[in-house]
Structure formats: C-alpha cells, structure tokens
GROMACS .gro file of N, CA and C in nm:
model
  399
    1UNK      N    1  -1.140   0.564  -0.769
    1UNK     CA    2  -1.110   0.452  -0.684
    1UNK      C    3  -1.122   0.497  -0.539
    2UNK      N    4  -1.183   0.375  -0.456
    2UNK     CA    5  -1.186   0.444  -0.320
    2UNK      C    6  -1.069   0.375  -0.220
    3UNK      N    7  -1.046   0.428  -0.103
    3UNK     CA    8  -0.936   0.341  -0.070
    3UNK      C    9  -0.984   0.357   0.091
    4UNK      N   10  -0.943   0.280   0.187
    4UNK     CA   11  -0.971   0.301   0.319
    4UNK      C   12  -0.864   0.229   0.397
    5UNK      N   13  -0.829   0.286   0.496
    5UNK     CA   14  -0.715   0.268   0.560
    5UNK      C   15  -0.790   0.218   0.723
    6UNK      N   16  -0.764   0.157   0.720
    6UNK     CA   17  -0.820   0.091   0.929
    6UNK      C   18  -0.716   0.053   1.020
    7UNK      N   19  -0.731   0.118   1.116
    7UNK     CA   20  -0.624   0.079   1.223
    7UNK      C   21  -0.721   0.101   1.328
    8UNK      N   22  -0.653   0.060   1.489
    8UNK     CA   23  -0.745   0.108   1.564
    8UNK      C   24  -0.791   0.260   1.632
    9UNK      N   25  -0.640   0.309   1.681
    9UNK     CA   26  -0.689   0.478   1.682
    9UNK      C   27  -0.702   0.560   1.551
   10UNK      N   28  -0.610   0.513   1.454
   10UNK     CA   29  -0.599   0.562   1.348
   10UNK      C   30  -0.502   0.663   1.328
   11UNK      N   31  -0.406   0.748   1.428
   11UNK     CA   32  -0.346   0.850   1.436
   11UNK      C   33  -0.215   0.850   1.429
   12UNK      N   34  -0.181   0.724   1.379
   12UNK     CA   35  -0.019   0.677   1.389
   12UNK      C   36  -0.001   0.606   1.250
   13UNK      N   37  -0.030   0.458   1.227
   13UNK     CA   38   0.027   0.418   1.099
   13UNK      C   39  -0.128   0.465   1.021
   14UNK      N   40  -0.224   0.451   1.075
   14UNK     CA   41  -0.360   0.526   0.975
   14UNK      C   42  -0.354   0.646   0.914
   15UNK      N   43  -0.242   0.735   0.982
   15UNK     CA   44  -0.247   0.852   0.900
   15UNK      C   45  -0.194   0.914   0.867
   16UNK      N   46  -0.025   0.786   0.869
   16UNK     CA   47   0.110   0.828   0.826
   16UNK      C   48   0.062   0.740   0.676
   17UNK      N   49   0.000   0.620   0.677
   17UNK     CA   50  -0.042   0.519   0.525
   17UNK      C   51  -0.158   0.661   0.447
   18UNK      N   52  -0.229   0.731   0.494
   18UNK     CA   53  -0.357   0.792   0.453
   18UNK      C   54  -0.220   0.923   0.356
   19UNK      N   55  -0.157   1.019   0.457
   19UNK     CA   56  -0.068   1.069   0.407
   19UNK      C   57  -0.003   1.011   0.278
   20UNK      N   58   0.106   0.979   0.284
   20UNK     CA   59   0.165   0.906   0.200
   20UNK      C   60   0.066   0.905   0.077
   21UNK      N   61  -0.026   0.785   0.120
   21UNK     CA   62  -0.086   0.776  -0.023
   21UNK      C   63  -0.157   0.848  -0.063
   22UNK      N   64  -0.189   0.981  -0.032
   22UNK     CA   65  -0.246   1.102  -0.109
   22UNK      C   66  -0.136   1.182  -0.186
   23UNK      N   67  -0.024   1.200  -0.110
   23UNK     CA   68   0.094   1.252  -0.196
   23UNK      C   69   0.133   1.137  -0.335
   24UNK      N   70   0.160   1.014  -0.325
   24UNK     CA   71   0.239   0.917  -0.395
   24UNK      C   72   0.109   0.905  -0.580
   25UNK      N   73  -0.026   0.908  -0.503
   25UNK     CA   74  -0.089   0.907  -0.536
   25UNK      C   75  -0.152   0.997  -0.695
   26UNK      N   76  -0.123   1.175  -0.603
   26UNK     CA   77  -0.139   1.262  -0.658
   26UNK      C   78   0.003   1.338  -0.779
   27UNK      N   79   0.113   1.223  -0.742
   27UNK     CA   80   0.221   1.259  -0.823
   27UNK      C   81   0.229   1.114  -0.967
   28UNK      N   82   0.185   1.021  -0.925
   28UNK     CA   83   0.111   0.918  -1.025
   28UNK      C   84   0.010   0.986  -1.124
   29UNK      N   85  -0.054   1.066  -1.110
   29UNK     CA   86  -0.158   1.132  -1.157
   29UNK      C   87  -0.318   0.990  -1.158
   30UNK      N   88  -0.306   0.952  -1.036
   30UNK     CA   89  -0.406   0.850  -0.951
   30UNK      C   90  -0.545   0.948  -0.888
   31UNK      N   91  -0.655   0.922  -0.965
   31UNK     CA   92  -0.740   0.980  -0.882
   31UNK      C   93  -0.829   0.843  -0.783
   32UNK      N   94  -0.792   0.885  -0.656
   32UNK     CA   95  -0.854   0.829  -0.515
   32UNK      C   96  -0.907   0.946  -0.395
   33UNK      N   97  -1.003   0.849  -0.363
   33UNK     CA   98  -1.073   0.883  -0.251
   33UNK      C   99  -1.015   0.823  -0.137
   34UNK      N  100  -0.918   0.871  -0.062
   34UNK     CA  101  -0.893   0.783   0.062
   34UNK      C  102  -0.939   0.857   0.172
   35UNK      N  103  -0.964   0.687   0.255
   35UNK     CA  104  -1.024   0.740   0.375
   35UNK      C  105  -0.958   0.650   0.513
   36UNK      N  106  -0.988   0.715   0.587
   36UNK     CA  107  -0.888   0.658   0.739
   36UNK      C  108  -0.975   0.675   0.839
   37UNK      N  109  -1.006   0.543   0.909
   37UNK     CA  110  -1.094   0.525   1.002
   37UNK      C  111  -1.015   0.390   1.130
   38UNK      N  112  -1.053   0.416   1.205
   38UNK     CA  113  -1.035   0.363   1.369
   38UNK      C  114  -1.163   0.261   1.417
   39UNK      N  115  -1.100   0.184   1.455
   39UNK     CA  116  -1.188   0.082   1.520
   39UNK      C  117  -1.266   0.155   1.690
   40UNK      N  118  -1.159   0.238   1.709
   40UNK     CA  119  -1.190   0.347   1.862
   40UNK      C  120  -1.094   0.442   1.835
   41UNK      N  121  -1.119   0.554   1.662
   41UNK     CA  122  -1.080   0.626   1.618
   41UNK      C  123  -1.033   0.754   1.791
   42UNK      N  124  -0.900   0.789   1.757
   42UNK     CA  125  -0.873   0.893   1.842
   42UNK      C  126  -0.912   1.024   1.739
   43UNK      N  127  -0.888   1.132   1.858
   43UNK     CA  128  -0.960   1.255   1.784
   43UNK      C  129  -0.837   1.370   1.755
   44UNK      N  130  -0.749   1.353   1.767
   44UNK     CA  131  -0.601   1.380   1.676
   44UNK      C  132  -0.472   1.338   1.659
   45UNK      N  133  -0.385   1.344   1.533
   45UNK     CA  134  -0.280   1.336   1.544
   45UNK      C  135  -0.160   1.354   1.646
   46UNK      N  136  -0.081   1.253   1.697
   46UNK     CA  137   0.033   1.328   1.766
   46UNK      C  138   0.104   1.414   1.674
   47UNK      N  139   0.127   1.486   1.709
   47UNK     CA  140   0.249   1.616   1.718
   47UNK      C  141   0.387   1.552   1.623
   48UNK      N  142   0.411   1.460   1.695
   48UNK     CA  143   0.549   1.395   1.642
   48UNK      C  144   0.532   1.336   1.496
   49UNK      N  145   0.433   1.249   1.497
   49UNK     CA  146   0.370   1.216   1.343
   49UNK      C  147   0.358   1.290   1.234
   50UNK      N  148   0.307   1.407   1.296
   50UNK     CA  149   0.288   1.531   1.225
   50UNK      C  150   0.409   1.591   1.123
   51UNK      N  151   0.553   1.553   1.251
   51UNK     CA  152   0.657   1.576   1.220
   51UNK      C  153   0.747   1.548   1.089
   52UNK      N  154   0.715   1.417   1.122
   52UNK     CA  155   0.784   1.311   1.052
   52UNK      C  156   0.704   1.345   0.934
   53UNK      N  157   0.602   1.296   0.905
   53UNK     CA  158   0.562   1.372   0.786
   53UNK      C  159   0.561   1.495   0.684
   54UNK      N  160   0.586   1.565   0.772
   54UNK     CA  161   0.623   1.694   0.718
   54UNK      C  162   0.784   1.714   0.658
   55UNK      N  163   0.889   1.602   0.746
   55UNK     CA  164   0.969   1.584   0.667
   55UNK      C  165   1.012   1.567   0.514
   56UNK      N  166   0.936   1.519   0.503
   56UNK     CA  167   0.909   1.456   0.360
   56UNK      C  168   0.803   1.524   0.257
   57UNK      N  169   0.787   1.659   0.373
   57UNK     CA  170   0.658   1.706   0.250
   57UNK      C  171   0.524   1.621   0.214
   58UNK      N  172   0.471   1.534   0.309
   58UNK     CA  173   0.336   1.473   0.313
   58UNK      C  174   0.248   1.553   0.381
   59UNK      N  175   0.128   1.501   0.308
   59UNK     CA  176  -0.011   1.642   0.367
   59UNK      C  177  -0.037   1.599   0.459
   60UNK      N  178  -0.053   1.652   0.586
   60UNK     CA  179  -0.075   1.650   0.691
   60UNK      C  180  -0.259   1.699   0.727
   61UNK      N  181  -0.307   1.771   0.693
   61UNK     CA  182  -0.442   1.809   0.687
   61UNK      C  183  -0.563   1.684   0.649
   62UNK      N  184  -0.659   1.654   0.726
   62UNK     CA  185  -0.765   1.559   0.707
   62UNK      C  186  -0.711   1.457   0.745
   63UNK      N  187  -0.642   1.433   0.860
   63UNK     CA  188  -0.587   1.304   0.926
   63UNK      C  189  -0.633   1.274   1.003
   64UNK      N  190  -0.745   1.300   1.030
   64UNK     CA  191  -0.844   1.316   1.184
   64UNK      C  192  -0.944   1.138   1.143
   65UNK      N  193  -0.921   1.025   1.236
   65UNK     CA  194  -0.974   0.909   1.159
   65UNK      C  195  -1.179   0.906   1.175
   66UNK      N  196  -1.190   0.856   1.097
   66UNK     CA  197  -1.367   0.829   1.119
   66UNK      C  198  -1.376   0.697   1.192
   67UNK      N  199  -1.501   0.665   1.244
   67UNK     CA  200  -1.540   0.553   1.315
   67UNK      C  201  -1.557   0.449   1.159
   68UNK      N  202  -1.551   0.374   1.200
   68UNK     CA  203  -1.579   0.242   1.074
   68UNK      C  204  -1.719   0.225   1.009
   69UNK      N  205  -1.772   0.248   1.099
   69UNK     CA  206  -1.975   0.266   1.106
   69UNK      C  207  -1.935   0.397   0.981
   70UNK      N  208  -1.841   0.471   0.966
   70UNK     CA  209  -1.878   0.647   0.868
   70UNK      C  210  -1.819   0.624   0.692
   71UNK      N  211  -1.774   0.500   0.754
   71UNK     CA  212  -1.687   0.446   0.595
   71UNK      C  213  -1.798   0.406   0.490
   72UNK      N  214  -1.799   0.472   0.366
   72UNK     CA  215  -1.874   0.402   0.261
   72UNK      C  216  -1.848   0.265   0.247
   73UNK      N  217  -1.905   0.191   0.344
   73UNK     CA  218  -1.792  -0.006   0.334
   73UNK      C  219  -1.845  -0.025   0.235
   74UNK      N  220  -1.940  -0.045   0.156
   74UNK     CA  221  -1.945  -0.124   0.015
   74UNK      C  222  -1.878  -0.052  -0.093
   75UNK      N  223  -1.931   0.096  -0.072
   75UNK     CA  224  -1.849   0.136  -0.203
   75UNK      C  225  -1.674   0.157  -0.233
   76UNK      N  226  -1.625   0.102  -0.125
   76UNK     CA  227  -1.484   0.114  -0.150
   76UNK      C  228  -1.439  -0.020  -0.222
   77UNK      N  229  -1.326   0.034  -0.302
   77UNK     CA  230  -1.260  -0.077  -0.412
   77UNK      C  231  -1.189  -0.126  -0.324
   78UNK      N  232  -1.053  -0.098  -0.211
   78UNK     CA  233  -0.949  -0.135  -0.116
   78UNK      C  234  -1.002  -0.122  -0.046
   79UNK      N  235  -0.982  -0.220   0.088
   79UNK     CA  236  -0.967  -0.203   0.237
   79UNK      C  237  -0.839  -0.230   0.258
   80UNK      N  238  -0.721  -0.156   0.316
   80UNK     CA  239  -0.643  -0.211   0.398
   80UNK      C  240  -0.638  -0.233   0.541
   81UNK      N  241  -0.629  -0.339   0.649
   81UNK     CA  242  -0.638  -0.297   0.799
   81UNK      C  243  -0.452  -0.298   0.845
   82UNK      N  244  -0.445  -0.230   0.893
   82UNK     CA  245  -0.340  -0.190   1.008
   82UNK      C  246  -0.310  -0.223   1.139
   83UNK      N  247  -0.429  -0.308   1.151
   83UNK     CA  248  -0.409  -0.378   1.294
   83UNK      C  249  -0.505  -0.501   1.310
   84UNK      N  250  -0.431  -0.547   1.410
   84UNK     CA  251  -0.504  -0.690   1.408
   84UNK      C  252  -0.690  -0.684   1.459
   85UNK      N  253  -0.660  -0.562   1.533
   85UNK     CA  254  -0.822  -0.575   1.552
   85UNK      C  255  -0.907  -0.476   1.449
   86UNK      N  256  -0.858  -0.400   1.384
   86UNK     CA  257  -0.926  -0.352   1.221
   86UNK      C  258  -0.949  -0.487   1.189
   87UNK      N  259  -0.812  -0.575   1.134
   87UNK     CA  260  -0.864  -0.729   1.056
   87UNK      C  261  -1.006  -0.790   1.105
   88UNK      N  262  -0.969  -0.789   1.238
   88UNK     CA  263  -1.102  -0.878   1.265
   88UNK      C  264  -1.247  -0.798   1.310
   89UNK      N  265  -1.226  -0.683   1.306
   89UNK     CA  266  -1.376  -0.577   1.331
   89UNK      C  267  -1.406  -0.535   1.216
   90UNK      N  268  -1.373  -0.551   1.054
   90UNK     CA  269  -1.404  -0.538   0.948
   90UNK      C  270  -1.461  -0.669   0.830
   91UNK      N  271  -1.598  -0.661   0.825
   91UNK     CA  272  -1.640  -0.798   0.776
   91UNK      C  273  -1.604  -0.800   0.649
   92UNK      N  274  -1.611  -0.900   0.551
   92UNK     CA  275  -1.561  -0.967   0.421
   92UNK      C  276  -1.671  -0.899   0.355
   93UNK      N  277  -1.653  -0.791   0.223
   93UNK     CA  278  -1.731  -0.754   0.144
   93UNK      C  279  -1.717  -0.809   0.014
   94UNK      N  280  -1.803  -0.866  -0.070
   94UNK     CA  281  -1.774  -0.869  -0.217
   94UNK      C  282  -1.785  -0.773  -0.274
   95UNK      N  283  -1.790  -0.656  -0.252
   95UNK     CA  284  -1.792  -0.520  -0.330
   95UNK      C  285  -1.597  -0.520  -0.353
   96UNK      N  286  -1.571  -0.480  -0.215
   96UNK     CA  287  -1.402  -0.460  -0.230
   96UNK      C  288  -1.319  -0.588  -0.329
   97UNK      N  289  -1.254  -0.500  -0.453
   97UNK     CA  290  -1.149  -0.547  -0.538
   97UNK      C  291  -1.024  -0.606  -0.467
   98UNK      N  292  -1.042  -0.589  -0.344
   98UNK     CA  293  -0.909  -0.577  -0.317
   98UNK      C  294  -0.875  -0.574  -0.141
   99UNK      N  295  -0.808  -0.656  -0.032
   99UNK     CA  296  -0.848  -0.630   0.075
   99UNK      C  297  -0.717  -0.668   0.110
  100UNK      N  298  -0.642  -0.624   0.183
  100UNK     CA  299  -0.499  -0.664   0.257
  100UNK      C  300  -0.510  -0.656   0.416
  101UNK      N  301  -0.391  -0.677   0.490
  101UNK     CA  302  -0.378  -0.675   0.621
  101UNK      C  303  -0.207  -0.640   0.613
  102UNK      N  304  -0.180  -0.511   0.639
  102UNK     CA  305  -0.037  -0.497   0.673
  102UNK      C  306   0.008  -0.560   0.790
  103UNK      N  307   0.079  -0.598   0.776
  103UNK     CA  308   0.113  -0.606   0.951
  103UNK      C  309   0.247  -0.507   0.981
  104UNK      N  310   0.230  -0.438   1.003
  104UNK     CA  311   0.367  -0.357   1.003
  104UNK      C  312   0.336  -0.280   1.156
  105UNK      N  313   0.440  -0.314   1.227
  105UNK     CA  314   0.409  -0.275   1.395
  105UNK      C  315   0.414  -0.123   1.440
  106UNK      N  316   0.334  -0.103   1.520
  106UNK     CA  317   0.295   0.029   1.589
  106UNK      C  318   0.425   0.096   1.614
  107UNK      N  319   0.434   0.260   1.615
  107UNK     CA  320   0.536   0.299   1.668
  107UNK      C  321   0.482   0.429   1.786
  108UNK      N  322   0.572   0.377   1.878
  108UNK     CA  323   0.561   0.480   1.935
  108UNK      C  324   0.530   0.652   1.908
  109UNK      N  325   0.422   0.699   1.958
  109UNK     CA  326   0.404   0.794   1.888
  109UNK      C  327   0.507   0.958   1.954
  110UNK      N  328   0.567   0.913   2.057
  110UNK     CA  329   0.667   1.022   2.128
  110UNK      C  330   0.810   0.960   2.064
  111UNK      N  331   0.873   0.883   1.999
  111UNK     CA  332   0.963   0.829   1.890
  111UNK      C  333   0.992   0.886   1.808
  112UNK      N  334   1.053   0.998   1.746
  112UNK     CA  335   1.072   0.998   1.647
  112UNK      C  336   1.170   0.912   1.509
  113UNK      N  337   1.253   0.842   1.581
  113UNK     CA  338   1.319   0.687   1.569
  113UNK      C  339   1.247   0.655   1.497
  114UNK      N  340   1.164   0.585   1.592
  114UNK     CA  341   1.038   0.480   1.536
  114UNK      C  342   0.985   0.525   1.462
  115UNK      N  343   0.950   0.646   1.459
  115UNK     CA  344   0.871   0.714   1.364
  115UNK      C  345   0.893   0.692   1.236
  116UNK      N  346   0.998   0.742   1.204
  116UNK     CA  347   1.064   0.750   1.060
  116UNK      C  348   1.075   0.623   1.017
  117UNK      N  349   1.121   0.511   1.078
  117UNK     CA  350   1.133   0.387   1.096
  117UNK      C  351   0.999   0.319   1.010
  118UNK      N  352   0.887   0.364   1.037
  118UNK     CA  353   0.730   0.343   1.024
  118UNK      C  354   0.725   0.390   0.894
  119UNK      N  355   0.714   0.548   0.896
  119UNK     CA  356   0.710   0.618   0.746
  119UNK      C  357   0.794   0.528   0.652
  120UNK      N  358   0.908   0.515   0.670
  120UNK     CA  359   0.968   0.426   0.556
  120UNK      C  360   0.917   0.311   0.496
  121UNK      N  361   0.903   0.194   0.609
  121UNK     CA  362   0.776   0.060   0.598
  121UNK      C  363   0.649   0.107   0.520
  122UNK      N  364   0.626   0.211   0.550
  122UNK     CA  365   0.488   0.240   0.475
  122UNK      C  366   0.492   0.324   0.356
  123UNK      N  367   0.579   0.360   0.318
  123UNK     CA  368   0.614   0.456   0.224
  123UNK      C  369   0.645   0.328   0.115
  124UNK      N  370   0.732   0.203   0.172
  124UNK     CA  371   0.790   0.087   0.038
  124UNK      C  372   0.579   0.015   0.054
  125UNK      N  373   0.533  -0.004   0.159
  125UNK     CA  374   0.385  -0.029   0.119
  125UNK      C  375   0.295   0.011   0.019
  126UNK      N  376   0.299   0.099   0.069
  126UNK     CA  377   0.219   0.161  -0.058
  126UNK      C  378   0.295   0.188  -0.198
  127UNK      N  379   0.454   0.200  -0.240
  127UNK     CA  380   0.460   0.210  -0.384
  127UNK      C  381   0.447   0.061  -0.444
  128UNK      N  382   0.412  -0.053  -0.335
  128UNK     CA  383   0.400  -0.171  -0.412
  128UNK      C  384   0.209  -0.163  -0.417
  129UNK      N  385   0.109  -0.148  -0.329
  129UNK     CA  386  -0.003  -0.130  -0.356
  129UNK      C  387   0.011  -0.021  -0.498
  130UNK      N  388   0.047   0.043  -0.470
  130UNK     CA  389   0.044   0.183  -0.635
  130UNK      C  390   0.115   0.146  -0.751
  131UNK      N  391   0.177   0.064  -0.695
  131UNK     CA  392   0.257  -0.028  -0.826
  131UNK      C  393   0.381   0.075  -0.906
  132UNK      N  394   0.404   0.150  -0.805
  132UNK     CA  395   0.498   0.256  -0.809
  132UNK      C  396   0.640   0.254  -0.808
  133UNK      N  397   0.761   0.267  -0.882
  133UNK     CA  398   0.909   0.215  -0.855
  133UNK      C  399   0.963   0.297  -0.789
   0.00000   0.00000   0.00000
C-alpha cells in the first residue's frame, strides 16, 4: 500500500503524520510505502519536532518532504492533505482508493505545548485511518 502525506512545508504535521504512521504501522504488521511531500517542501525538520517525537519513540529519520511533482501520484492508494493549500494544489486521481483532508491546525514549530498537542491529534488520526484501537 502506498500512502502520501501533503502539507505545505511538510516539516511539522507532514512529518510528525509520516512518523507516526511508520511506527503504528510497523507494529500492526502493515506493509506501506509512505511518503511526505510539500507544496514548497522545506529542507528540514525543526529541532523541536524532532523532539516531541522522539518522546514517544517515533522514527525520526527520512522526514525530509519531496516536492509533489516527486510523488508517484497515480500509484498511490491514499492521499492525505494537511493543509488547505495541499487540498487544493493536489488534483482528483481515480487511481487513489482513498483521499482525505485533515484539517488539524499548524503548530508552532518553537512550541513544544503545541507540539505534543499536534502529535496527539495525529496520533488518534491515524489509529482511525489504520483502523487501529
């Protein structure tokens, strides 16, 4: 299964959702391909993100987002977007099984508050996409 995650930098809820669902994923015994891409992908993680994740023991490595143009767009089964302008800079495929729009709001990425705040929202996201209790 392929999965793709879109936001616009990608380095905040793109790759706290990308995280997550490689761990949640790999303890399901779920084999996916996920991928995390930016509408005006930044070129790393904050620090603090990093953090928060690591709290929890999420992989932190390959969080770096791709441009949207680098995404296999047809061959992915999911698209999720993360932001309102992913929603609307990602066209309607009939290939994808499956296409959502979180709306779950940005957090500050110097926050660690917010941070955790985020991880949690996205952590109950995805065990309902994984169908996970």
């Amino acid at each position: 299964m392929k999965l793709a995650f879109v936001s616009t930098k990608g380095v905040v809820r793109g790759a706290m959702a990308k995280a997550i669902t490689s761990k949640m994923a790999r303890l399901a015994l779920l084999s996916m391909d996920i991928y995390l891409a930016g509408t005006e992908p930044a070129e790393e993680v904050p620090p603090k993100v990093l953090q928060v994740l690591k709290e929890k023991e999420y992989p932190t490595e390959n969080l770096v987002p791709i441009p949207i143009s680098q995404l296999p767009y047809d061959d992915l089964d999911i698209l999720i977007t993360l932001s309102p302008e992913a929603r609307d800079r990602c066209p309607y495929s009939p290939a994808h099984k499956r296409r959502e729009h979180w709306v779950i709001e940005e957090a500050s990425p110097e926050d660690v508050t917010e941070l955790r705040k985020l991880r949690d929202k996205l952590e109950t996201a995805v065990k309902e996409l994984l169908k996970i209790k």
